[in-house]
CSV table of C-alpha atoms and ligand atoms in Angstrom, one decimal:
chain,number,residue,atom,x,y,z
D,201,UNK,CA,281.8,-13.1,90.5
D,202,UNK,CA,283.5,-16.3,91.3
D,203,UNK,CA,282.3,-19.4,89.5
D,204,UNK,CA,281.3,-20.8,92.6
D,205,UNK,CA,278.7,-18.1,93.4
D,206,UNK,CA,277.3,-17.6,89.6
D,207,UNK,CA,273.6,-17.7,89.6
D,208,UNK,CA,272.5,-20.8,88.6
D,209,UNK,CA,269.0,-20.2,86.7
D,210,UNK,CA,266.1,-22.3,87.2
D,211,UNK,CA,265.8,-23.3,83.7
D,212,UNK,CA,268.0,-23.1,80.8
D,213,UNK,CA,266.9,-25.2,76.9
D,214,UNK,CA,269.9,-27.3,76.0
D,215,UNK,CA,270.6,-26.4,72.1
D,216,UNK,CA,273.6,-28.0,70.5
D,217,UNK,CA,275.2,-27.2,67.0
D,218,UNK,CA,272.9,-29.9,65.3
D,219,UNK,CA,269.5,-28.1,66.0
D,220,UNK,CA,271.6,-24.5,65.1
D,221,UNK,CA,272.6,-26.7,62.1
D,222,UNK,CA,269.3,-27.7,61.1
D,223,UNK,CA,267.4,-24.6,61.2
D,224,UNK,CA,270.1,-23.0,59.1
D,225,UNK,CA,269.2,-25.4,56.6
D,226,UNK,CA,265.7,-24.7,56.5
D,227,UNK,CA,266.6,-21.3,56.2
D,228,UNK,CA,268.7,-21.9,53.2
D,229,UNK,CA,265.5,-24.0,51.5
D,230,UNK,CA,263.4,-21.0,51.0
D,231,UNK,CA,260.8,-22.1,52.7
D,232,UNK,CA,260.5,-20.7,56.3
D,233,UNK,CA,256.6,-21.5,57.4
D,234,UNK,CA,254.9,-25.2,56.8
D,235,UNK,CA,256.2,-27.7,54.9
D,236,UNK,CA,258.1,-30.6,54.3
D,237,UNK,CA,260.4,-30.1,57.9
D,238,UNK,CA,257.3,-29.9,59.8
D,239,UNK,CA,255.7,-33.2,57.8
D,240,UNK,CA,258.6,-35.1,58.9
D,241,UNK,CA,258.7,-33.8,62.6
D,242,UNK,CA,254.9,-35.1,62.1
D,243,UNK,CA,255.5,-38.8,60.9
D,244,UNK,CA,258.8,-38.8,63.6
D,245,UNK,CA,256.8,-37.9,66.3
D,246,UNK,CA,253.8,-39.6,65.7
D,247,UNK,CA,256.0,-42.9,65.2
D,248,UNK,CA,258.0,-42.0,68.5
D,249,UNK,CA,254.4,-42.1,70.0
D,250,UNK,CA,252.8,-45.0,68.7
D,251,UNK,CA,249.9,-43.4,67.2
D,252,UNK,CA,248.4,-42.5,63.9
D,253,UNK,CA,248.0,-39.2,64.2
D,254,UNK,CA,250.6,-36.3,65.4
D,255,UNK,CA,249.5,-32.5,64.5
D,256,UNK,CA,251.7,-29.5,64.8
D,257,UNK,CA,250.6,-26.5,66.3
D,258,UNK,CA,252.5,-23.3,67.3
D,259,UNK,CA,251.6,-23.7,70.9
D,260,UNK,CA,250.6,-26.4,73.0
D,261,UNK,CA,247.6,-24.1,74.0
D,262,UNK,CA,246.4,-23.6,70.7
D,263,UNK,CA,246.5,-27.5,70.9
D,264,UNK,CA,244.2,-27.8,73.9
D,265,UNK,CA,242.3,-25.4,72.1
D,266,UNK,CA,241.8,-27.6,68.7
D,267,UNK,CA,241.5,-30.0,70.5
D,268,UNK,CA,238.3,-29.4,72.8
D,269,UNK,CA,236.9,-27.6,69.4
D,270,UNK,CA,237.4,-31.2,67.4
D,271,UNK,CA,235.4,-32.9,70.4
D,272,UNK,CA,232.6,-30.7,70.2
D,273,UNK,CA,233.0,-28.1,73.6
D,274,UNK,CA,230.9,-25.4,73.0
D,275,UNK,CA,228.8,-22.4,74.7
D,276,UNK,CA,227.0,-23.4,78.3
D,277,UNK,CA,229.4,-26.8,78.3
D,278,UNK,CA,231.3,-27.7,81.0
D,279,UNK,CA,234.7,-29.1,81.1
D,280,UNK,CA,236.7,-30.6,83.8
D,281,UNK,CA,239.7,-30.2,84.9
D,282,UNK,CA,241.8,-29.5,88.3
D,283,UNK,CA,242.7,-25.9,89.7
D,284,UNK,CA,246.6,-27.0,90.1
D,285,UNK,CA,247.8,-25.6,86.4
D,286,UNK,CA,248.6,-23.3,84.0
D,287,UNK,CA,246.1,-20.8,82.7
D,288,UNK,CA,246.6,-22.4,79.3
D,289,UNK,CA,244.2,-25.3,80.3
D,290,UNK,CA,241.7,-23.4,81.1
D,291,UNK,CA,241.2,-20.2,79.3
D,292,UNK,CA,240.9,-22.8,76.2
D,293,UNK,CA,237.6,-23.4,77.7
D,294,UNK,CA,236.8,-20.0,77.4
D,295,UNK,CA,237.5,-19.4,74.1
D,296,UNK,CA,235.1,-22.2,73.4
D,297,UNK,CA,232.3,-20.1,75.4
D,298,UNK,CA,232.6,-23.2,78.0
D,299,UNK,CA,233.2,-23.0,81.9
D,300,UNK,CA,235.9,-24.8,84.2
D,301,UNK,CA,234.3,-27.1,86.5
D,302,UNK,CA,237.4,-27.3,88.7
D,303,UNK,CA,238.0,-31.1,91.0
D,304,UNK,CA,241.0,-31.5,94.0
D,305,UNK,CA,244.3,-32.9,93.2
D,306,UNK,CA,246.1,-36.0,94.8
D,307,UNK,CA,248.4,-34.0,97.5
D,308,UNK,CA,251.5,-36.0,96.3
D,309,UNK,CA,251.2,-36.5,92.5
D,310,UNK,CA,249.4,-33.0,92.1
D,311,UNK,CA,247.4,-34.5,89.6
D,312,UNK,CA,243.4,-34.3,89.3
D,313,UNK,CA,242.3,-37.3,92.1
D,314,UNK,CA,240.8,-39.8,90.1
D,315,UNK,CA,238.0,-40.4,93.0
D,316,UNK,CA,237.2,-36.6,93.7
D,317,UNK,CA,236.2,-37.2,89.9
D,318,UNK,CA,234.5,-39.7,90.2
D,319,UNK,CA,232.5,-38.1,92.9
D,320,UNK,CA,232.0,-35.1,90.7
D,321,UNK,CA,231.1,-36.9,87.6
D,322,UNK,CA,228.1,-39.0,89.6
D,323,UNK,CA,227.2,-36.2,91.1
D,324,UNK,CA,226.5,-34.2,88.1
D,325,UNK,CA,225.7,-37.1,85.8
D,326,UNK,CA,222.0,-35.3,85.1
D,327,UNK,CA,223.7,-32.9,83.5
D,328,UNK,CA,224.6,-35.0,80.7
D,329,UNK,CA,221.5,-37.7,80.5
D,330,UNK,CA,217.5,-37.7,81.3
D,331,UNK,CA,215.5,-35.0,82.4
D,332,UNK,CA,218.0,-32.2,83.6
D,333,UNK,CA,220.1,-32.6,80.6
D,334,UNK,CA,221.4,-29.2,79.3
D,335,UNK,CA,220.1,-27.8,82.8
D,336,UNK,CA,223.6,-26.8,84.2
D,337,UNK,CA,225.7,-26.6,81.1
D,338,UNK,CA,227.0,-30.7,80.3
D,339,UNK,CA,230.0,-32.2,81.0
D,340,UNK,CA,231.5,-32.1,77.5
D,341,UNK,CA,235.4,-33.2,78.3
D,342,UNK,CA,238.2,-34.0,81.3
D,343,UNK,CA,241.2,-32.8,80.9
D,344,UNK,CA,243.8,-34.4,82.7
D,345,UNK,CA,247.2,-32.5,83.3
D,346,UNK,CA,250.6,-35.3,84.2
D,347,UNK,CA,252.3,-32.1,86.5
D,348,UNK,CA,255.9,-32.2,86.4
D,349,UNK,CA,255.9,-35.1,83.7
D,350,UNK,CA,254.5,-37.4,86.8
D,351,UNK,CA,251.7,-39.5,85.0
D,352,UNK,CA,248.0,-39.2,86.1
D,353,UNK,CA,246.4,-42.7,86.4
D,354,UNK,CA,245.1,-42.9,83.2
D,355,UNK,CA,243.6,-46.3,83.6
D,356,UNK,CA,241.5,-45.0,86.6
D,357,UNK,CA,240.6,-41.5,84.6
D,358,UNK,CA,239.5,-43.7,81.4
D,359,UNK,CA,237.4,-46.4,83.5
D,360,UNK,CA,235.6,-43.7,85.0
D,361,UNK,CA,235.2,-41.3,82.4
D,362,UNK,CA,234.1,-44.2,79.6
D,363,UNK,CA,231.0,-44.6,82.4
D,364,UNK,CA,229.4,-41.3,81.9
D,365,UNK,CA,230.8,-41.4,78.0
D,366,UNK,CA,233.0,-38.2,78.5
D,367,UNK,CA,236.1,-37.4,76.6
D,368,UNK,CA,239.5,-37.2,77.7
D,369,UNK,CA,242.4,-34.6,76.8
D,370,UNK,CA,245.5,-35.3,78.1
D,371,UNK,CA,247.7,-31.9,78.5
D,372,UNK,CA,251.0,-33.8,78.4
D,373,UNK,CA,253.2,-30.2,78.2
D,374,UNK,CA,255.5,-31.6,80.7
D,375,UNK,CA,255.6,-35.9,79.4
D,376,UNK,CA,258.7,-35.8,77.0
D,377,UNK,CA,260.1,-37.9,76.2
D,378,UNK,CA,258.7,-41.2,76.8
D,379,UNK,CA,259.9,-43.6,79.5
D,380,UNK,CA,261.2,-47.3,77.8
D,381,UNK,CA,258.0,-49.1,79.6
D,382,UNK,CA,254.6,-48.6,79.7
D,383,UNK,CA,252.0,-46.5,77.0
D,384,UNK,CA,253.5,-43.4,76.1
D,385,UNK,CA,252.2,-40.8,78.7
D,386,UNK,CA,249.6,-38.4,76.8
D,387,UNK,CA,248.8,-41.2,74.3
D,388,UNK,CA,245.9,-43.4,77.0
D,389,UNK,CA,243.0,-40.3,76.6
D,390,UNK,CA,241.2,-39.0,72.9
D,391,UNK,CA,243.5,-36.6,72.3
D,392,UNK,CA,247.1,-35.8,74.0
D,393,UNK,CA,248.6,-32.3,74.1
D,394,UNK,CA,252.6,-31.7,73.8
D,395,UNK,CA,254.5,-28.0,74.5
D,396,UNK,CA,257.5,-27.3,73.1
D,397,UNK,CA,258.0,-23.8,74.9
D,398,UNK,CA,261.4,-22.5,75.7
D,399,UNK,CA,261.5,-24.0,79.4
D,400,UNK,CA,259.7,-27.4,78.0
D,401,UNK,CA,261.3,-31.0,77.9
D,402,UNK,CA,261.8,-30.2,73.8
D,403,UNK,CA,262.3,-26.6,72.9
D,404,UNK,CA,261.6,-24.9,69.8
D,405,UNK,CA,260.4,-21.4,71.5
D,406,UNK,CA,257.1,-21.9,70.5
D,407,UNK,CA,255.3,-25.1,69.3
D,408,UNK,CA,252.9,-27.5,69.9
D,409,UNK,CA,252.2,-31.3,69.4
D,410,UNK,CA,248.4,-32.8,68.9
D,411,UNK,CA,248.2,-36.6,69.2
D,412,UNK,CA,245.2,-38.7,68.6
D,413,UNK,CA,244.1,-42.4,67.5
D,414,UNK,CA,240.9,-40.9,66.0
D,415,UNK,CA,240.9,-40.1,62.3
D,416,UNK,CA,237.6,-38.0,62.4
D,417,UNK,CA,239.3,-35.9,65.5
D,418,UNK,CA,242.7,-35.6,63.5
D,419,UNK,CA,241.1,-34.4,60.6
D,420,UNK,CA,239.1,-31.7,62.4
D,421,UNK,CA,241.9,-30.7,63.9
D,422,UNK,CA,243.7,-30.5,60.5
D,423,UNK,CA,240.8,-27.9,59.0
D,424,UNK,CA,240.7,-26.1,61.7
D,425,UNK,CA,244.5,-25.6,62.5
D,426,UNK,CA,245.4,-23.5,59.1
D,427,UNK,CA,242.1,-21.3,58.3
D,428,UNK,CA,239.3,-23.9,57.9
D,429,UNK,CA,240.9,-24.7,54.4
D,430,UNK,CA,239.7,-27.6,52.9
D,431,UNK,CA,243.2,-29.4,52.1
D,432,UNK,CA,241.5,-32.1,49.9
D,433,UNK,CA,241.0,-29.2,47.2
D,434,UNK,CA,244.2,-27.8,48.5
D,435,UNK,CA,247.1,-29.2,49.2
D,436,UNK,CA,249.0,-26.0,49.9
D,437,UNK,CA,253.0,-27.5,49.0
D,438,UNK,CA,252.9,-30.1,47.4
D,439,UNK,CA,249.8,-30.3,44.9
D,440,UNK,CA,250.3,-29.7,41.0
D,441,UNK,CA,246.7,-27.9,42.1
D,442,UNK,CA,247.4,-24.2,41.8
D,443,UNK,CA,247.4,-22.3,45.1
D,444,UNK,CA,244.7,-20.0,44.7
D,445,UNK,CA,242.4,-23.1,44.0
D,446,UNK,CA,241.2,-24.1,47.5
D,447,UNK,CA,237.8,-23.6,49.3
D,448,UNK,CA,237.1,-22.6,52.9
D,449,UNK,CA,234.7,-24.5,55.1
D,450,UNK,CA,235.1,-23.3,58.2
D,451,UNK,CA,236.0,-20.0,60.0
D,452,UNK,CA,239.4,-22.2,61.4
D,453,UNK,CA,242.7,-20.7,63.0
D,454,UNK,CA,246.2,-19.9,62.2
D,455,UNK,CA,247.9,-22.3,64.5
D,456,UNK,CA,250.3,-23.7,62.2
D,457,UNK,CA,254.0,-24.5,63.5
D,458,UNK,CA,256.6,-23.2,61.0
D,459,UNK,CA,259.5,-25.3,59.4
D,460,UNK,CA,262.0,-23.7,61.4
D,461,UNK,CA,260.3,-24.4,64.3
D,462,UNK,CA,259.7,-28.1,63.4
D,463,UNK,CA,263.5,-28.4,62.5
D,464,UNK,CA,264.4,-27.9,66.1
D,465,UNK,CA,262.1,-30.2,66.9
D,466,UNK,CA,263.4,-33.2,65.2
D,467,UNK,CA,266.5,-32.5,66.0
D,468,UNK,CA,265.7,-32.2,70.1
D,469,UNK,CA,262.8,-35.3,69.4
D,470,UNK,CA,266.2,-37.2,68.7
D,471,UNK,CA,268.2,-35.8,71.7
D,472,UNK,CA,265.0,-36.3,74.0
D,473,UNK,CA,265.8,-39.8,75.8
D,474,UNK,CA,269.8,-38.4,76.3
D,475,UNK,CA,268.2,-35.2,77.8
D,476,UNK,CA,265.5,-37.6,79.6
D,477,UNK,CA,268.5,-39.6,81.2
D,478,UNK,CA,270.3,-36.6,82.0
D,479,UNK,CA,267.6,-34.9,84.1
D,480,UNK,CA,266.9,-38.0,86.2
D,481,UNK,CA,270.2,-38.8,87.1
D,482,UNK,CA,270.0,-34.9,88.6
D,483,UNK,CA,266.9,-35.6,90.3
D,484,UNK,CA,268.0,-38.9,91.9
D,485,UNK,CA,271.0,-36.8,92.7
D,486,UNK,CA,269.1,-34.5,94.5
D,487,UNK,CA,266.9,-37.2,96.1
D,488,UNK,CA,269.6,-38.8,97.5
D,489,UNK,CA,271.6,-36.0,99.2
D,490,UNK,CA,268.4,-34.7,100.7
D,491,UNK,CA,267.7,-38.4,102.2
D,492,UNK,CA,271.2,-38.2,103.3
D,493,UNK,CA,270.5,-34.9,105.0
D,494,UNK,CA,267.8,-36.3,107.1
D,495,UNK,CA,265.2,-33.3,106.4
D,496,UNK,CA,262.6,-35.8,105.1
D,497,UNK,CA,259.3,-36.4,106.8
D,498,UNK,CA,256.1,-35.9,105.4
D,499,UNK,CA,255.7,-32.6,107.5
D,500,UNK,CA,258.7,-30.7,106.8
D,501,UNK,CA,260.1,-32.1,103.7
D,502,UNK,CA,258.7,-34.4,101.2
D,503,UNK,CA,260.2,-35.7,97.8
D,504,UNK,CA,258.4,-36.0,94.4
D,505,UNK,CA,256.9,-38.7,93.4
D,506,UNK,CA,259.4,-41.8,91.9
D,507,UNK,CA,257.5,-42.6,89.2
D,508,UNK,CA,259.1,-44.5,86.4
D,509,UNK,CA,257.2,-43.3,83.7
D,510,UNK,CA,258.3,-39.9,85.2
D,511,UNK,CA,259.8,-37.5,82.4
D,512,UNK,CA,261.6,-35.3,84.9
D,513,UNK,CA,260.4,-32.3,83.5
D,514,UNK,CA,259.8,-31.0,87.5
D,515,UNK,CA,261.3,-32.0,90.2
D,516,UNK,CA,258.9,-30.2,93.2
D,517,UNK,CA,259.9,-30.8,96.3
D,518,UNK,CA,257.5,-30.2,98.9
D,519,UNK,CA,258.0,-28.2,102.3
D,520,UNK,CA,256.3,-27.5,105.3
D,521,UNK,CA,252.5,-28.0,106.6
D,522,UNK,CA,251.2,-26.3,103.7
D,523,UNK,CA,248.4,-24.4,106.6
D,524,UNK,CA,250.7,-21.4,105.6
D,525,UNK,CA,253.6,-21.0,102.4
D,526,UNK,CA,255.9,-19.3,105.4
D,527,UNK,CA,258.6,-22.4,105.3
D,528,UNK,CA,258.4,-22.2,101.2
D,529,UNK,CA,259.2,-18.7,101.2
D,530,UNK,CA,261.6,-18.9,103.2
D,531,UNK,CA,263.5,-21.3,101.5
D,532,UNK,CA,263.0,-19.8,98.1
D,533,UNK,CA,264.5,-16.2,99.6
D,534,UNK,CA,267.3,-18.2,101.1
D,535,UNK,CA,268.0,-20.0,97.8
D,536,UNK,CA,267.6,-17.0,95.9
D,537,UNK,CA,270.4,-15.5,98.3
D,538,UNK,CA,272.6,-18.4,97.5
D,539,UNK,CA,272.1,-18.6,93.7
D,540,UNK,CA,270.1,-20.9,93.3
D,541,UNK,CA,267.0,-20.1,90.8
D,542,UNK,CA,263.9,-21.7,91.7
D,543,UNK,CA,260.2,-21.4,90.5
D,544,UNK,CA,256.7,-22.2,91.8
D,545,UNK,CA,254.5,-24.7,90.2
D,546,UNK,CA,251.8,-23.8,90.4
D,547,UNK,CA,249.5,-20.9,92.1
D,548,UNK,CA,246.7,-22.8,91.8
D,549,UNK,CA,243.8,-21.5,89.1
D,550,UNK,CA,241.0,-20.9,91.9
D,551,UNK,CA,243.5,-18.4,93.6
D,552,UNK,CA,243.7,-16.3,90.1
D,553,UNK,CA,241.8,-13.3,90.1
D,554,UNK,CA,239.8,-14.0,86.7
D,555,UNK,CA,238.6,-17.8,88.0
D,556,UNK,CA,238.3,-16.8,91.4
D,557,UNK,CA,235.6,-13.9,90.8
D,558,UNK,CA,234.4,-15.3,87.9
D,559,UNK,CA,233.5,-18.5,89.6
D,560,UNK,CA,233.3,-17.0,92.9
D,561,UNK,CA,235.5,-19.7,94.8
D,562,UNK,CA,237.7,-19.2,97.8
D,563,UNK,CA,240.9,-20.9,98.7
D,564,UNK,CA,239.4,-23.6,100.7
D,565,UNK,CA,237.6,-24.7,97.8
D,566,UNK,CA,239.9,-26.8,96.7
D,567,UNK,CA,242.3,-27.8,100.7
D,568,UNK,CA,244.6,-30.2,98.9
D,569,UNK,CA,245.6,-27.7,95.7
D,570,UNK,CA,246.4,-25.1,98.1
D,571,UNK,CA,248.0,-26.6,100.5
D,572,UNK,CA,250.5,-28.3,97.5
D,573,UNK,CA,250.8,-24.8,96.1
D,574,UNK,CA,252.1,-23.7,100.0
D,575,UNK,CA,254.7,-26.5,99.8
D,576,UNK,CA,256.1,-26.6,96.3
D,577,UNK,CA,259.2,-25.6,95.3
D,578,UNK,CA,260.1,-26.3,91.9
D,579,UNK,CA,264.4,-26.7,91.9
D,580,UNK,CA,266.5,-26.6,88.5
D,581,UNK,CA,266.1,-29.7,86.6
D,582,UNK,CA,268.1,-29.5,83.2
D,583,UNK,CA,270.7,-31.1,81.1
D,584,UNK,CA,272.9,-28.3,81.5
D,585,UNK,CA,273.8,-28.6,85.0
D,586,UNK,CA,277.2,-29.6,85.6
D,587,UNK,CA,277.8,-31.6,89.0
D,588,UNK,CA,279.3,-29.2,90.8
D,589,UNK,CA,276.3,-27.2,90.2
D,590,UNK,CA,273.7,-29.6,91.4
D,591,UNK,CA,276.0,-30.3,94.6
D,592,UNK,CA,275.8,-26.5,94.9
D,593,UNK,CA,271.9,-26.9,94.4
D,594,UNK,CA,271.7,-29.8,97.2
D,595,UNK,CA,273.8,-27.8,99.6
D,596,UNK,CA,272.0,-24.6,99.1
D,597,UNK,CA,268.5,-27.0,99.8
D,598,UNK,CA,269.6,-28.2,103.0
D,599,UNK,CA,271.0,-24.7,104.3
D,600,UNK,CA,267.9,-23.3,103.3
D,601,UNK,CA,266.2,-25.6,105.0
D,602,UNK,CA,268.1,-25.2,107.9
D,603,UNK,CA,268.2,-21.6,108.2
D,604,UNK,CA,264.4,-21.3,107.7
D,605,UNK,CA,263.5,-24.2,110.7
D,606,UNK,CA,265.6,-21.8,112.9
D,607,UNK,CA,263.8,-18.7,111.6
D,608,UNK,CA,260.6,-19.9,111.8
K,123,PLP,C1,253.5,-24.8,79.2
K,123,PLP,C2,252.2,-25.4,79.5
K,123,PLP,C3,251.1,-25.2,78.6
K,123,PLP,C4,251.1,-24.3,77.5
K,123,PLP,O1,252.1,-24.5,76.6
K,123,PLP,P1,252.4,-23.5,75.4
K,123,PLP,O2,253.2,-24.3,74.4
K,123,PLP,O3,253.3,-22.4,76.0
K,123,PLP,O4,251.2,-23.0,74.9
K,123,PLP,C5,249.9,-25.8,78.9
K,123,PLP,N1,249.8,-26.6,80.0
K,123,PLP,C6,250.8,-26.8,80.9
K,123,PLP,C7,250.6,-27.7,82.0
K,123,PLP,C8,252.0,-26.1,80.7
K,123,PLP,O5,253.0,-26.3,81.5
């Protein structure tokens, strides 16, 4: 295969000798779960963030998990969220014995639509106060999701939410690093939730980051994280207290992210900005030859959202009417064909078997989800790519494009 045909994946992590470096160390220290590297990653990120409080966890979904538990979600509550994610933000509510109460996106940032929450929240308001309370399960949490590392509007999401008194979780998977102005997205709501997944903005494999500026929500999340252990009587590594001396208050978790783990971490926490830079300079790249190419119109092709504060974890471009995915599809076969790897984010939760019988909803349920989901296409967006590739991406795009409008 000549170079100019190799597959180009849609997502590759971007792992230099430092972070192979520093987990060799770690494994040289003899100490290969929690410790000291993961207590440091802590401090690091939690400084990076501007908060008091950073928690690793070995997934960001445990995260979301820990933190709905430390704000109190429990059987018959309900907790809000919008269809247009992963399962991860969702079946967390389940393992809390709580149920999705789904609200529309915004078609172009994909994110929930502030006023369709609004709507919901008044609307259901008696769930939480006077005579109905308790009635239809109350609204216990929001969780907002920033898709693609596009912020929600947090200051609309907050004003609202602070009406009806109702927490908010931020699942900020895709929101590293942190653009130079503004809050640090995932930092506005109670708690914020960072993945560090394989195909995530920092990549350990598997890990997790917990933000809060609540010390009674940090600490619940602390317990409950490693076994419900009561780390005042034990202090696991570094206490003179013997080990086996430690009590158990709750019946916690084991979501703990290991030292090798965390030394990846640090090591890509210190990288993030570089990798940051790298990505948007592909995705203004890819903005600009597809201007250039004169495909864009609301109806047949649409850009993401340019977003400053974006962290260019996704760049989705949108195709077609969205009544039908046939335009998407097409594209995606004809990029496939010219080796270009491309993904899908997301197939809306409503659609998925498990929430859709569960919950009994149809496709129309939620119009602008669905027709997002018929439009996206999710293109590589990765420090990795060299610029011949990303031409190669571009070109591909606009064939693709091309070829499909005379298929269709
Ligand atoms: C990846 C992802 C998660 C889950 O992250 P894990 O670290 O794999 O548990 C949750 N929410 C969103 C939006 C994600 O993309």
């Amino acid at each position: 295969m000549s170079l100019n045909t190799e597959f180009i994946p849609f997502a590759r992590p971007d792992i230099s000798e430092a972070e192979v470096e520093a987990v060799q160390r770690v494994l040289r220290s003899g100490w290969l779960t929690t410790a000291s590297e993961t207590a440091t990653f802590e401090r690091e990120f939690a400084a990076a963030a501007g908060v008091p409080h950073a928690l690793a966890v070995n997934s960001a979904t445990s995260g979301l998990h820990l933190a709905l538990e430390a704000l109190g979600v429990g059987p018959g509550d309900r907790v809000v969220l919008s269809p247009y994610t992963f399962t991860s933000t969702a079946e967390v509510i389940r393992y809390l014995g709580a149920d999705p109460l789904f609200v529309d996106v915004d078609p172009h940032t994909r994110n929930i639509c502030p006023t369709r929450l609004a709507e919901t929240l008044e609307r259901e308001k008696d769930s939480n106060t006077g005579e109905r309370a308790g009635h239809r399960g109350r609204i216990a949490a929001v969780i907002a999701v920033h898709i693609g590392g596009v912020p929600c509007d947090m200051a609309a999401i907050t004003m609202i939410t602070r009406r009806y008194q109702i927490p908010v979780v931020e699942d900020a998977a895709h929101c590293l690093p942190w653009p130079p102005d503004g809050p640090p997205v995932g930092t506005e709501g109670d708690v914020g939730i960072y993945s560090f997944y394989a195909t995530k903005p920092i990549a350990v494999g598997e890990g997790g980051m917990v933000v809060t500026r609540d010390d009674a929500t940090a600490r619940r999340i602390r317990l409950m994280r490693l076994h419900g252990i009561d780390r005042d009587v034990w202090n696991r590594y570094h206490s003179s207290t013997p080990s086996w001396q430690y009590d158990v208050v709750e019946a916690g978790y084991k979501y703990n992210l290991p030292d090798t783990a965390a030394a990846i971490g640090r090591v890509q926490l210190a990288r993030s900005a570089a990798l940051r830079s790298a990505r948007a300079q592909i995705a203004a790249r890819y903005r600009q030859r597809i201007t250039a190419a004169g495909i864009v119109d609301r109806a047949s092709v649409e850009l993401p959202v340019d977003d400053p504060r974006h962290s260019h974890h996704l760049f989705i471009l949108s195709v077609g009417d969205g009544a039908r995915p046939t335009l998407r599809d097409a594209m995606i076969a004809r990029l496939t064909e010219l080796g270009v790897g491309t993904s899908v984010h997301y197939r809306p939760l409503h659609l998925m078997t498990y929430y859709r019988t569960r919950y009994h909803l149809a496709p129309d349920d939620f119009p602008r989800a669905l027709v997002a989901y018929h439009r996206a296409i999710s293109l590589p967006l990765y420090s990795g790519l060299s610029e011949p590739m990303v031409e190669r991406i571009c070109d591909a795009v606009i064939d693709a494009h091309r070829a499909s409008m005379q298929d269709g």
